[in-house]
XYZ file of C-alpha atoms in Angstrom:
756
model
C -125.518 -22.729 -29.999
C -128.867 -24.143 -30.958
C -130.323 -22.466 -33.650
C -133.863 -22.634 -35.567
C -135.344 -24.895 -31.920
C -138.870 -23.037 -31.883
C -138.406 -23.582 -35.629
C -137.858 -27.201 -34.767
C -140.149 -27.396 -31.826
C -143.214 -25.841 -34.220
C -142.872 -28.755 -37.178
C -142.375 -30.554 -34.064
C -146.292 -30.324 -32.644
C -148.912 -32.722 -33.156
C -146.224 -34.240 -35.535
C -147.704 -37.642 -35.386
C -151.387 -36.300 -36.158
C -150.173 -35.218 -38.732
C -148.689 -38.160 -40.281
C -152.481 -39.887 -39.674
C -154.111 -37.502 -41.387
C -151.461 -38.361 -44.494
C -152.367 -41.577 -43.544
C -156.009 -41.462 -43.387
C -155.961 -39.010 -46.573
C -153.482 -40.515 -48.815
C -154.741 -44.835 -48.362
C -151.360 -45.782 -47.623
C -148.157 -46.951 -44.847
C -145.593 -44.003 -45.569
C -142.112 -44.659 -46.667
C -140.073 -41.523 -44.822
C -139.254 -39.735 -47.227
C -142.589 -39.786 -48.077
C -143.536 -38.457 -44.794
C -141.437 -35.637 -44.759
C -142.137 -34.340 -47.822
C -146.487 -34.619 -47.682
C -145.819 -32.671 -44.118
C -143.807 -29.863 -46.189
C -146.163 -29.354 -48.932
C -146.747 -25.722 -49.564
C -149.793 -23.918 -47.630
C -152.395 -24.401 -50.354
C -150.984 -27.054 -51.560
C -153.835 -30.136 -52.046
C -153.004 -33.131 -50.374
C -153.846 -36.152 -52.002
C -150.866 -38.837 -53.027
C -148.815 -37.240 -55.762
C -147.575 -39.281 -58.658
C -144.886 -40.115 -58.590
C -142.135 -39.042 -61.180
C -145.444 -37.180 -62.711
C -146.724 -34.490 -60.696
C -145.316 -31.505 -59.532
C -146.025 -30.330 -56.252
C -144.818 -26.800 -54.235
C -143.160 -27.327 -51.146
C -142.048 -25.475 -48.283
C -138.256 -26.145 -47.409
C -137.417 -24.595 -43.668
C -134.322 -23.392 -44.616
C -131.268 -22.538 -47.223
C -127.261 -22.950 -47.693
C -125.195 -21.519 -49.971
C -121.953 -21.733 -50.277
C -120.051 -18.456 -51.351
C -119.239 -19.452 -55.010
C -123.281 -19.795 -55.802
C -124.149 -16.921 -53.358
C -123.058 -14.481 -54.840
C -125.443 -15.115 -57.782
C -128.262 -16.697 -55.513
C -127.813 -13.316 -53.536
C -127.592 -10.770 -57.022
C -130.767 -12.427 -57.721
C -132.607 -11.589 -54.206
C -130.980 -8.346 -54.414
C -134.234 -7.982 -57.987
C -136.667 -9.614 -56.130
C -138.217 -7.079 -54.137
C -137.515 -9.014 -51.205
C -135.802 -7.232 -48.296
C -135.312 -9.584 -45.991
C -135.224 -13.721 -46.091
C -138.308 -15.168 -45.609
C -137.187 -18.569 -43.607
C -133.841 -19.538 -41.849
C -130.519 -19.014 -44.366
C -126.577 -19.175 -44.060
C -124.146 -18.320 -46.854
C -120.600 -20.422 -46.108
C -117.475 -19.249 -47.307
C -115.713 -22.198 -47.969
C -114.776 -22.138 -51.292
C -112.953 -19.781 -52.694
C -110.096 -21.022 -51.066
C -107.103 -22.146 -52.683
C -104.962 -25.291 -51.444
C -101.526 -24.884 -52.323
C -99.194 -24.066 -48.786
C -101.065 -24.301 -45.704
C -104.032 -23.871 -43.817
C -102.392 -20.795 -42.265
C -100.651 -18.531 -45.401
C -103.572 -20.065 -47.882
C -106.433 -18.142 -46.035
C -104.157 -15.008 -46.041
C -103.953 -15.127 -49.074
C -107.678 -16.247 -50.216
C -108.834 -13.295 -47.477
C -106.808 -10.966 -49.896
C -107.693 -11.915 -52.414
C -111.305 -12.289 -52.113
C -111.310 -9.290 -49.937
C -114.846 -7.586 -52.251
C -116.412 -10.718 -52.582
C -116.113 -11.970 -48.942
C -117.448 -8.122 -47.903
C -120.206 -8.669 -50.632
C -122.204 -11.350 -49.310
C -121.630 -10.285 -45.493
C -123.021 -6.967 -46.006
C -125.910 -8.844 -48.276
C -126.086 -11.751 -44.856
C -126.092 -8.511 -42.565
C -129.014 -6.217 -44.740
C -130.885 -9.888 -45.506
C -130.729 -11.729 -42.290
C -128.902 -14.132 -43.470
C -126.495 -16.049 -41.377
C -122.766 -15.878 -41.627
C -119.262 -18.597 -41.931
C -116.839 -16.799 -42.653
C -114.180 -18.291 -44.752
C -111.459 -20.929 -43.174
C -114.719 -22.465 -40.967
C -115.303 -25.171 -42.203
C -117.151 -27.136 -45.348
C -121.105 -26.251 -45.876
C -122.184 -29.913 -45.540
C -120.279 -30.032 -42.640
C -121.152 -27.418 -41.181
C -124.657 -27.540 -41.845
C -124.645 -30.990 -40.656
C -122.935 -29.682 -36.998
C -125.663 -26.687 -36.482
C -128.487 -26.851 -38.980
C -129.046 -30.708 -39.846
C -132.638 -31.770 -38.027
C -134.892 -34.700 -38.266
C -137.698 -34.354 -40.061
C -136.747 -31.611 -41.366
C -136.421 -30.042 -44.997
C -133.653 -27.462 -46.599
C -132.001 -26.615 -49.894
C -129.129 -25.329 -50.166
C -126.701 -24.226 -53.147
C -124.103 -26.585 -53.828
C -125.392 -31.043 -55.336
C -124.037 -32.502 -51.764
C -126.193 -30.974 -49.708
C -127.796 -33.773 -49.290
C -125.136 -34.229 -46.922
C -128.172 -33.652 -44.011
C -130.133 -37.059 -44.955
C -126.629 -38.117 -42.721
C -129.578 -37.173 -39.581
C -133.039 -38.407 -41.471
C -133.482 -35.397 -43.467
C -134.950 -34.182 -46.734
C -131.585 -31.980 -48.193
C -131.949 -31.043 -51.947
C -129.105 -29.948 -54.009
C -130.959 -26.693 -55.910
C -129.441 -23.835 -58.110
C -129.790 -20.192 -57.329
C -132.965 -19.052 -57.886
C -134.728 -22.335 -55.811
C -133.038 -20.716 -53.403
C -133.798 -17.514 -53.733
C -138.244 -18.889 -53.931
C -137.412 -19.696 -51.372
C -136.038 -16.148 -49.021
C -138.503 -14.851 -51.275
C -141.323 -16.705 -49.197
C -142.569 -18.345 -52.063
C -143.444 -21.604 -52.670
C -140.350 -24.400 -54.388
C -141.442 -26.692 -57.139
C -139.899 -30.256 -57.086
C -142.107 -33.328 -58.900
C -142.639 -35.777 -56.624
C -139.517 -37.830 -56.692
C -139.705 -41.957 -57.279
C -138.406 -44.089 -53.976
C -135.280 -46.450 -54.579
C -135.240 -48.556 -50.967
C -131.240 -49.292 -51.026
C -131.857 -52.041 -48.073
C -129.129 -52.291 -45.423
C -127.973 -55.412 -43.444
C -125.566 -56.959 -42.010
C -122.822 -55.356 -40.335
C -119.273 -53.235 -42.039
C -115.907 -54.837 -40.377
C -112.146 -54.382 -41.159
C -111.561 -51.905 -44.091
C -114.980 -51.866 -45.135
C -116.036 -48.038 -44.351
C -119.239 -45.930 -44.568
C -117.276 -44.763 -48.658
C -118.070 -47.885 -50.000
C -121.720 -48.453 -50.069
C -122.713 -45.715 -51.978
C -119.307 -45.657 -54.382
C -120.602 -50.358 -54.594
C -124.198 -48.608 -55.697
C -123.106 -45.642 -57.940
C -121.178 -48.595 -60.264
C -125.187 -50.449 -59.699
C -127.201 -47.106 -60.354
C -124.451 -45.250 -62.529
C -124.073 -41.153 -63.076
C -127.828 -41.295 -63.879
C -129.590 -43.673 -62.267
C -130.483 -41.821 -59.927
C -132.357 -39.382 -61.319
C -135.895 -37.743 -60.281
C -135.598 -40.506 -57.432
C -134.807 -40.011 -53.606
C -132.690 -43.098 -52.062
C -133.765 -44.149 -49.043
C -131.755 -46.400 -47.493
C -133.545 -48.500 -43.754
C -131.991 -51.721 -42.372
C -130.817 -53.093 -39.651
C -127.297 -51.716 -41.390
C -128.233 -48.836 -41.416
C -129.095 -48.242 -37.867
C -125.192 -49.474 -37.547
C -123.590 -46.606 -38.868
C -122.149 -43.886 -37.820
C -124.031 -40.559 -38.499
C -121.066 -38.928 -40.549
C -120.740 -42.253 -41.781
C -124.590 -41.985 -42.573
C -123.842 -37.674 -44.396
C -121.690 -39.250 -46.304
C -123.578 -42.077 -47.936
C -126.149 -39.413 -48.472
C -123.154 -36.885 -49.783
C -122.594 -39.099 -52.563
C -125.745 -39.651 -53.963
C -125.631 -36.847 -55.931
C -123.062 -38.297 -57.844
C -126.699 -41.090 -59.321
C -127.995 -38.046 -59.895
C -130.447 -38.176 -57.215
C -132.577 -35.910 -55.883
C -131.558 -36.661 -51.860
C -131.302 -39.142 -50.174
C -131.967 -40.096 -46.391
C -131.521 -42.467 -43.820
C -133.407 -43.486 -40.444
C -133.862 -41.492 -37.343
C -131.472 -44.029 -34.576
C -129.247 -43.716 -31.519
C -126.247 -43.743 -33.172
C -128.428 -39.635 -34.589
C -128.910 -39.075 -30.744
C -125.612 -39.415 -29.964
C -124.278 -36.845 -32.805
C -126.946 -34.828 -32.337
C -125.851 -34.346 -29.026
C -122.255 -34.347 -29.233
C -122.476 -31.721 -31.430
C -124.198 -29.242 -28.162
C -128.092 -30.572 -29.857
C -129.129 -32.569 -27.144
C -132.839 -30.380 -27.485
C -133.046 -31.365 -30.933
C -132.214 -34.721 -28.430
C -135.114 -34.342 -26.687
C -137.980 -32.981 -29.019
C -137.128 -35.815 -31.069
C -137.341 -38.479 -28.350
C -141.020 -39.438 -28.325
C -140.261 -39.169 -32.434
C -138.581 -42.241 -33.160
C -141.440 -43.735 -35.510
C -142.067 -41.086 -37.134
C -138.779 -40.305 -38.585
C -138.698 -43.968 -39.770
C -141.041 -45.868 -42.641
C -143.594 -47.375 -41.527
C -143.074 -51.189 -40.126
C -145.563 -52.213 -43.280
C -143.607 -50.474 -45.457
C -140.607 -52.494 -43.913
C -142.160 -55.252 -44.024
C -143.059 -55.517 -47.883
C -140.528 -52.863 -49.317
C -141.643 -53.599 -52.573
C -144.482 -52.721 -52.470
C -143.668 -49.047 -51.328
C -140.542 -48.495 -52.984
C -140.105 -47.896 -56.813
C -136.838 -50.458 -56.472
C -135.162 -51.972 -53.831
C -131.410 -52.934 -53.774
C -129.612 -55.478 -50.725
C -126.419 -54.670 -50.172
C -124.720 -56.765 -46.585
C -122.344 -54.541 -44.970
C -120.851 -57.377 -43.251
C -119.487 -58.758 -47.141
C -118.932 -55.361 -48.884
C -115.249 -55.261 -49.677
C -113.798 -51.437 -50.037
C -114.181 -49.635 -53.129
C -111.850 -47.689 -56.149
C -114.103 -45.977 -58.082
C -112.710 -43.972 -61.479
C -110.692 -42.274 -63.350
C -112.987 -39.343 -64.777
C -116.227 -41.043 -63.607
C -117.512 -41.506 -59.531
C -118.844 -44.626 -62.004
C -116.552 -46.809 -62.702
C -116.539 -48.953 -59.413
C -113.780 -51.501 -58.398
C -113.941 -53.786 -55.995
C -110.146 -53.236 -54.513
C -109.011 -57.109 -54.557
C -109.762 -56.591 -58.982
C -108.318 -53.019 -59.105
C -104.677 -54.355 -59.376
C -106.203 -56.196 -62.554
C -107.513 -53.118 -63.718
C -104.749 -51.232 -63.519
C -102.736 -53.080 -65.927
C -105.737 -53.846 -68.482
C -106.489 -50.406 -69.026
C -103.088 -48.828 -68.140
C -104.028 -46.877 -65.165
C -100.558 -44.973 -63.850
C -99.903 -47.532 -61.358
C -97.209 -44.822 -59.378
C -100.162 -42.636 -56.846
C -98.275 -39.576 -56.415
C -101.113 -37.948 -54.179
C -103.267 -38.482 -51.822
C -106.059 -36.292 -50.203
C -108.381 -36.419 -47.175
C -111.443 -33.777 -46.808
C -114.527 -33.071 -49.166
C -117.932 -32.133 -47.380
C -118.043 -36.064 -48.294
C -115.203 -36.599 -45.935
C -114.178 -34.590 -43.521
C -115.810 -36.040 -39.975
C -113.596 -36.367 -37.267
C -114.315 -40.446 -37.181
C -112.557 -40.313 -41.438
C -109.328 -38.356 -39.366
C -109.377 -40.779 -37.032
C -109.312 -44.410 -38.994
C -106.851 -42.529 -41.524
C -104.764 -41.574 -38.825
C -104.489 -44.909 -37.455
C -102.889 -46.258 -40.202
C -100.416 -44.056 -40.476
C -99.944 -44.438 -36.994
C -99.418 -48.406 -37.941
C -97.304 -47.401 -40.650
C -95.603 -45.331 -38.177
C -94.951 -49.131 -35.800
C -93.678 -51.041 -38.829
C -91.176 -49.075 -40.154
C -92.952 -47.876 -43.381
C -92.937 -44.545 -45.088
C -95.474 -42.538 -46.804
C -94.784 -43.094 -50.539
C -97.050 -40.581 -51.922
C -97.798 -36.593 -50.640
C -101.035 -36.386 -48.611
C -103.378 -33.183 -47.872
C -105.715 -32.534 -46.067
C -108.603 -30.815 -45.781
C -110.896 -30.331 -42.433
C -114.664 -30.605 -42.452
C -115.169 -27.910 -40.375
C -113.264 -25.368 -37.811
C -114.340 -27.965 -35.081
C -113.135 -30.879 -36.102
C -109.750 -29.206 -36.854
C -109.888 -28.069 -33.357
C -110.899 -31.158 -32.041
C -107.998 -33.513 -34.256
C -105.667 -31.434 -32.601
C -106.520 -31.079 -29.450
C -106.190 -35.069 -29.454
C -103.159 -34.665 -31.642
C -105.008 -36.665 -34.653
C -103.926 -33.288 -37.141
C -100.444 -33.657 -35.487
C -99.649 -37.381 -36.620
C -100.795 -36.533 -40.286
C -98.448 -33.504 -40.725
C -95.535 -36.238 -38.607
C -95.685 -38.114 -41.777
C -94.884 -35.487 -44.303
C -99.238 -34.491 -44.672
C -99.887 -30.894 -45.823
C -103.334 -29.524 -43.610
C -104.465 -27.282 -45.426
C -108.074 -24.774 -44.778
C -111.504 -26.339 -44.236
C -112.108 -25.900 -47.576
C -113.491 -27.708 -50.673
C -110.296 -27.215 -52.090
C -108.651 -29.545 -54.321
C -112.145 -31.493 -54.666
C -113.565 -28.602 -56.252
C -110.390 -27.661 -58.765
C -108.690 -24.698 -56.179
C -105.249 -26.650 -56.400
C -102.145 -25.352 -57.002
C -100.815 -27.692 -57.914
C -97.053 -27.584 -59.560
C -96.070 -31.251 -59.861
C -98.580 -31.226 -63.269
C -96.129 -28.442 -65.038
C -94.847 -31.399 -67.494
C -98.425 -32.835 -67.851
C -97.553 -36.678 -67.029
C -99.809 -38.913 -66.723
C -100.341 -39.330 -63.276
C -102.427 -40.768 -60.786
C -104.112 -39.838 -57.485
C -106.505 -40.743 -54.973
C -109.500 -38.563 -52.842
C -111.761 -39.387 -50.456
C -114.080 -36.663 -52.660
C -117.073 -36.797 -54.287
C -116.349 -36.518 -58.014
C -113.036 -37.211 -60.679
C -114.503 -35.758 -63.566
C -111.362 -34.839 -66.548
C -109.476 -32.372 -65.296
C -111.337 -31.717 -61.919
C -109.615 -31.483 -59.397
C -105.988 -29.824 -60.862
C -106.575 -28.901 -64.376
C -104.845 -31.659 -65.810
C -105.991 -33.300 -67.977
C -103.533 -35.830 -67.923
C -104.485 -36.787 -64.107
C -106.116 -40.291 -63.292
C -108.894 -39.429 -60.575
C -109.697 -42.061 -58.289
C -112.611 -41.379 -55.633
C -112.320 -43.548 -51.883
C -112.722 -44.170 -48.333
C -109.935 -42.276 -46.409
C -108.060 -44.832 -44.769
C -107.668 -46.626 -47.776
C -106.484 -42.724 -49.423
C -103.645 -43.476 -46.814
C -102.844 -47.191 -47.828
C -102.005 -45.882 -51.866
C -100.286 -43.494 -50.328
C -97.963 -45.583 -47.452
C -97.909 -48.220 -50.933
C -97.164 -45.774 -53.797
C -99.109 -47.926 -55.621
C -102.808 -47.486 -57.507
C -102.266 -51.521 -57.865
C -101.825 -52.573 -53.580
C -104.523 -54.403 -51.489
C -104.657 -53.026 -47.971
C -106.557 -56.622 -47.233
C -103.897 -58.519 -48.588
C -101.288 -57.723 -50.019
C -97.722 -57.244 -47.652
C -95.083 -53.901 -48.553
C -90.969 -54.255 -47.658
C -90.304 -51.620 -45.133
C -87.362 -49.440 -44.293
C -85.373 -53.015 -42.172
C -86.598 -54.865 -45.932
C -88.959 -56.992 -43.489
C -92.149 -57.895 -44.862
C -95.266 -56.483 -43.230
C -98.710 -55.668 -43.977
C -101.625 -53.106 -42.804
C -103.619 -53.933 -39.509
C -107.476 -52.885 -39.788
C -107.770 -49.397 -39.462
C -109.685 -48.239 -36.302
C -111.570 -45.203 -34.442
C -113.769 -43.250 -32.518
C -117.052 -42.632 -34.172
C -117.310 -38.653 -32.221
C -114.260 -37.748 -29.639
C -114.367 -39.392 -26.775
C -114.021 -36.065 -24.438
C -116.511 -34.398 -26.568
C -116.452 -31.964 -30.153
C -114.508 -27.992 -28.753
C -113.270 -24.829 -30.279
C -112.442 -21.523 -29.614
C -114.697 -20.030 -33.050
C -116.419 -21.931 -34.397
C -116.931 -18.918 -37.088
C -120.349 -17.782 -37.543
C -121.657 -14.119 -37.716
C -124.704 -13.737 -36.573
C -126.655 -10.897 -39.497
C -127.284 -7.580 -37.867
C -131.608 -7.516 -35.939
C -131.775 -4.710 -38.361
C -129.768 -4.550 -41.660
C -132.122 -2.127 -43.547
C -129.451 1.188 -43.162
C -126.678 -1.295 -44.571
C -126.125 0.517 -49.184
C -124.487 -3.323 -50.952
C -121.731 -1.160 -53.462
C -120.505 -3.178 -56.344
C -117.680 -1.143 -58.465
C -118.802 -0.451 -61.759
C -115.151 -1.620 -63.280
C -115.473 -4.545 -60.393
C -114.235 -7.892 -62.235
C -116.054 -9.891 -59.462
C -119.132 -8.960 -58.929
C -122.142 -7.064 -61.139
C -125.356 -5.946 -60.781
C -127.479 -7.862 -62.142
C -129.708 -6.735 -65.098
C -132.693 -8.675 -65.387
C -133.145 -11.655 -68.979
C -135.649 -10.530 -71.475
C -138.908 -12.537 -72.135
C -139.973 -14.760 -74.828
C -141.433 -12.527 -78.084
C -143.510 -14.505 -79.059
C -141.926 -15.604 -82.010
C -141.325 -19.104 -82.945
C -136.752 -20.101 -83.252
C -136.034 -19.366 -87.158
C -133.479 -20.280 -88.320
C -130.850 -19.969 -85.764
C -127.571 -21.904 -85.943
C -125.506 -24.689 -83.979
C -123.383 -23.442 -81.627
C -122.043 -26.765 -81.035
C -122.996 -30.432 -80.621
C -121.365 -31.748 -77.934
C -119.850 -35.802 -78.244
C -120.360 -37.367 -75.010
C -120.251 -36.872 -70.898
C -121.629 -32.545 -70.689
C -121.566 -31.989 -66.909
C -121.881 -28.894 -65.845
C -118.033 -28.696 -65.843
C -117.196 -28.705 -68.919
C -120.071 -25.912 -69.539
C -119.021 -23.968 -67.018
C -115.842 -24.626 -65.246
C -114.554 -24.379 -61.732
C -111.114 -23.925 -60.702
C -109.559 -20.475 -61.419
C -113.238 -19.662 -63.383
C -114.895 -19.470 -59.670
C -112.865 -15.675 -59.475
C -115.968 -14.372 -61.296
C -118.887 -16.274 -59.816
C -120.795 -12.982 -59.307
C -120.179 -11.695 -63.062
C -122.260 -13.291 -65.421
C -119.958 -11.396 -68.268
C -117.081 -11.931 -67.606
C -117.957 -16.518 -66.660
C -119.982 -15.915 -69.557
C -116.263 -16.422 -71.571
C -115.518 -20.322 -69.741
C -119.155 -21.600 -71.062
C -118.818 -25.187 -72.924
C -114.798 -24.741 -73.420
C -114.839 -28.376 -71.943
C -117.127 -30.112 -73.690
C -115.511 -31.678 -76.766
C -117.317 -30.649 -79.689
C -118.592 -34.341 -81.982
C -117.381 -32.837 -85.358
C -113.207 -32.508 -84.949
C -113.358 -33.805 -81.751
C -111.701 -30.928 -80.087
C -112.014 -28.746 -76.751
C -113.444 -25.012 -77.495
C -112.976 -25.370 -81.965
C -116.589 -24.990 -83.391
C -116.658 -23.800 -86.748
C -118.132 -20.856 -87.568
C -120.591 -21.678 -90.455
C -120.534 -17.927 -91.922
C -116.185 -17.314 -92.602
C -115.734 -21.637 -92.854
C -113.601 -20.393 -90.191
C -112.495 -22.418 -86.382
C -113.076 -20.396 -83.044
C -113.499 -20.510 -79.428
C -117.192 -21.203 -78.326
C -118.210 -17.726 -76.326
C -116.467 -16.287 -79.182
C -118.867 -17.543 -81.579
C -121.699 -16.901 -79.266
C -120.687 -13.903 -78.143
C -120.168 -13.022 -82.103
C -123.655 -14.458 -83.720
C -125.356 -12.162 -80.754
C -124.034 -9.215 -82.324
C -125.302 -9.588 -84.745
C -129.184 -10.131 -83.732
C -128.659 -13.934 -83.897
C -129.418 -17.060 -80.876
C -127.552 -20.285 -81.591
C -128.856 -23.490 -80.931
C -126.331 -26.100 -78.663
C -126.642 -30.043 -79.388
C -126.115 -32.572 -76.919
C -126.487 -36.518 -75.266
C -127.168 -38.021 -72.174
C -127.181 -36.334 -68.516
C -126.401 -33.037 -69.684
C -125.693 -31.105 -66.781
C -124.374 -34.058 -64.327
C -122.681 -32.680 -61.378
C -122.593 -29.689 -59.734
C -125.619 -27.229 -58.698
C -124.095 -24.146 -60.335
C -126.445 -22.191 -62.028
C -123.414 -20.488 -63.898
C -123.458 -23.386 -66.649
C -128.027 -21.945 -67.146
C -126.851 -18.344 -67.236
C -124.127 -18.754 -69.487
C -125.639 -19.591 -72.374
C -128.848 -17.242 -72.060
C -126.806 -14.545 -71.339
C -125.323 -15.549 -74.452
C -128.589 -15.707 -77.113
C -128.544 -19.362 -77.143
C -131.900 -20.403 -77.647
C -132.505 -23.939 -77.360
C -129.773 -26.803 -75.513
C -131.306 -29.866 -77.054
C -129.982 -33.322 -75.327
C -130.793 -36.697 -75.228
C -131.135 -36.892 -71.813
C -131.315 -33.749 -68.516
C -129.234 -34.170 -64.927
C -131.906 -33.196 -63.232
C -130.671 -30.191 -60.985
C -129.405 -28.547 -64.519
C -132.607 -28.990 -66.688
C -134.357 -26.849 -63.406
C -131.725 -24.215 -63.580
C -132.160 -23.680 -67.933
C -135.740 -23.802 -67.201
C -135.638 -20.886 -63.890
C -133.573 -18.502 -67.186
C -135.646 -18.833 -69.091
C -134.126 -21.349 -71.238
C -135.995 -23.817 -73.332
C -134.476 -26.716 -72.507
C -135.505 -29.794 -75.007
C -135.033 -33.895 -75.571
C -134.547 -35.805 -78.342
C -137.677 -38.997 -79.125
C -135.898 -39.774 -80.757
C -132.770 -40.251 -79.664
C -131.042 -41.211 -82.814
C -131.729 -38.144 -84.458
C -128.953 -36.763 -83.010
C -126.512 -38.094 -85.558
C -128.947 -35.422 -88.208
C -127.263 -32.227 -87.071
C -124.006 -31.124 -89.741
C -122.358 -28.830 -88.342
C -123.547 -25.542 -90.790
C -126.939 -26.356 -90.210
C -129.424 -23.847 -89.439
C -132.427 -24.940 -86.738
C -135.610 -23.641 -86.452
C -137.900 -24.656 -83.080
C -142.186 -24.048 -83.639
C -144.823 -24.377 -82.074
C -143.861 -21.889 -79.391
C -146.465 -19.720 -79.685
C -148.561 -23.087 -78.529
C -146.227 -24.097 -76.051
C -148.155 -26.610 -73.364
C -147.437 -28.667 -71.622
C -147.353 -32.624 -72.806
C -147.473 -30.775 -76.136
C -143.984 -31.619 -78.245
C -142.246 -29.455 -80.094
C -140.664 -29.323 -83.898
C -137.303 -29.044 -84.718
C -136.354 -28.703 -88.278
C -132.997 -28.935 -89.478
C -131.986 -27.071 -92.726
C -129.043 -28.261 -94.473
C -126.380 -26.079 -96.086
C -127.399 -28.570 -99.394
C -130.952 -27.802 -99.829
C -132.442 -30.076 -97.607
C -134.126 -30.589 -94.290
C -134.671 -33.192 -91.561
C -138.166 -32.533 -89.097
C -139.043 -34.196 -86.177
C -140.471 -33.532 -82.643
C -137.983 -32.818 -79.413
C -139.824 -33.189 -75.959
C -140.124 -30.815 -73.111
C -141.299 -31.666 -69.730
C -142.414 -27.287 -68.621
C -145.678 -26.662 -67.055
C -148.108 -24.311 -67.191
C -146.377 -22.269 -64.132
C -142.662 -23.050 -65.852
C -143.788 -21.842 -68.801
C -144.574 -18.689 -67.892
C -140.782 -18.445 -66.402
C -139.945 -19.645 -69.790
C -142.673 -16.729 -71.220
C -141.312 -14.225 -69.177
C -138.184 -14.463 -69.321
C -136.913 -16.342 -66.046
C -138.937 -17.257 -62.953
C -137.449 -13.945 -60.996
C -139.039 -12.088 -63.418
C -142.139 -13.759 -62.871
C -141.291 -13.568 -59.229
C -140.730 -9.979 -58.954
C -143.831 -9.358 -60.505
C -146.308 -11.279 -58.131
C -143.921 -9.901 -55.129
C -145.177 -6.451 -56.881
C -148.016 -7.255 -57.786
C -148.071 -8.393 -54.147
């Protein structure tokens, strides 16, 4: 089944002529990124050369994808939007709520029982509003999108930060919060700051133990977790065309870890091969004459420094495997230096669990190359020393891998094959062997390795690498093992060396599947009634947030001053809290419980200035809210890094936090705060962060004259009677200021729909 064929035909119609017109109007050759962005300008948006990193621009994406954890809040908001059917093709994918514990069969039964209420809600809303539904165990959202929906030259948004995975098939795919998805599903323009473009030139060709994953692991070390903020990473060069489609998707997927808006590769023969192998020959036929349209213009490739804001060179022929971590995805170690780093930093060398899967690395090629390392170990008389856990990316990958004997090789090595779901990557892992809180190392093919993310233990040191390196380190049982140079002792006492991994990019016999897991929505769902039990702990109807009261913020207490990294995992944890993603009141009980208090270096322990006692962050926020007070959150750099989860913005809004004041924001989170009617501010002078005391009362003035580009004033009222005042900046444009005044973007959207 080919999805969206008529849509693709419509987009491709007169594509070269459209690009000619854009070039003439802008007056420059076009990068691939610009080609797709400018052909997706919203109706009525002026065609001109927009200023990168400055101008806000309205776009019309072609489709929306949602995973089940974020879809709940997105669909609850859609129900409040005033629409009765989605305006663009949209899908829901049930991949986040399945906990990995025993095996695929048993875990799926438990998930279907425990989440029945949520799954039914998602399916009912999908039927009512015309949304495609991918049932539990169908696969991980981004792998399923790559197999079914991604197409060159298209544009989509998804309620997950790793939506850029589709860039592997030359699609602009951007992770957003649920409110953004509602805009698009409701037929409204979607706003984005015109991104800068980072060009990454790939030369040479991968060989040996190096894999596509190592490209992005190396790049993360170059750019850091905030180096790609408000930028799109566009790959080009001879090396780009040598990579498989799923390998390119892996690289684009993990671009989220450097803060990039999205990442994209040019269309190549490898792209066409993958489209054809996944049953989309019709798309290949349509795209075959548009190859130039889905690549940067020759003038750009000839002089990239003139057209990209930054150019980075990576020689694939010289690339060695990387292992990144722990606790941050940009701490990048070439494997030749890892052993020294383990010794220097006292990382636990005993590697306890190797995990393969996630939306980043769970393709057929990933599974086959990893299995080849196991085959070699078996032939050499080596046993796997660490536990192995496998999460196939989709039912199609799993079914084909079983047919070809790949999964059986994992199982013969003692691996547990889990459901086609996110599992341990997002904290959905019941890991019993860390109850004693011992220091341990795990190695994954995932994308993130924040503290406590995978198993909830602060003593787990998680490292990220390619699937084949995961297997090699699992065989050795040592983090310090380098398969490129080191030998192992087999069961016969012989010194043996693992040969290089190998594997097919695509299955020789083609992909196969019995039931991919897709359920088409009803043609007419108007008769569907959405039931939410009043006493449900999982789902809760959303009440609109109150509009701005027209006043400045005066003398509100500090809730928490956060020290160090504060990701969305710190603000709104996943794991056991995923079950409350459709219930704002319940999930608000995890607000900022992982953030470190700058005054005592503890988590979930903040001062109640009224009593002088310390209490949990959500409890203090609720106490202040009950008294009719708000509160202020202060934090450091790249606040809100990581997931697109808008709960991290909705929870403080719900608990009456008046403003978030930080040194800098991650892109998605700043947008989410704005969408929910929150005040997101940055220090003009980052040293002003140091002036804030834990018992301060804080005022923010200038809101009555709130305007784009105009700073506000923050005043600290200290308990000793002194004050400090300084400027705080914002990036709100006029439309976003109207969201703030209305109480949320959804409030403004509903008013517009009702008016029309």
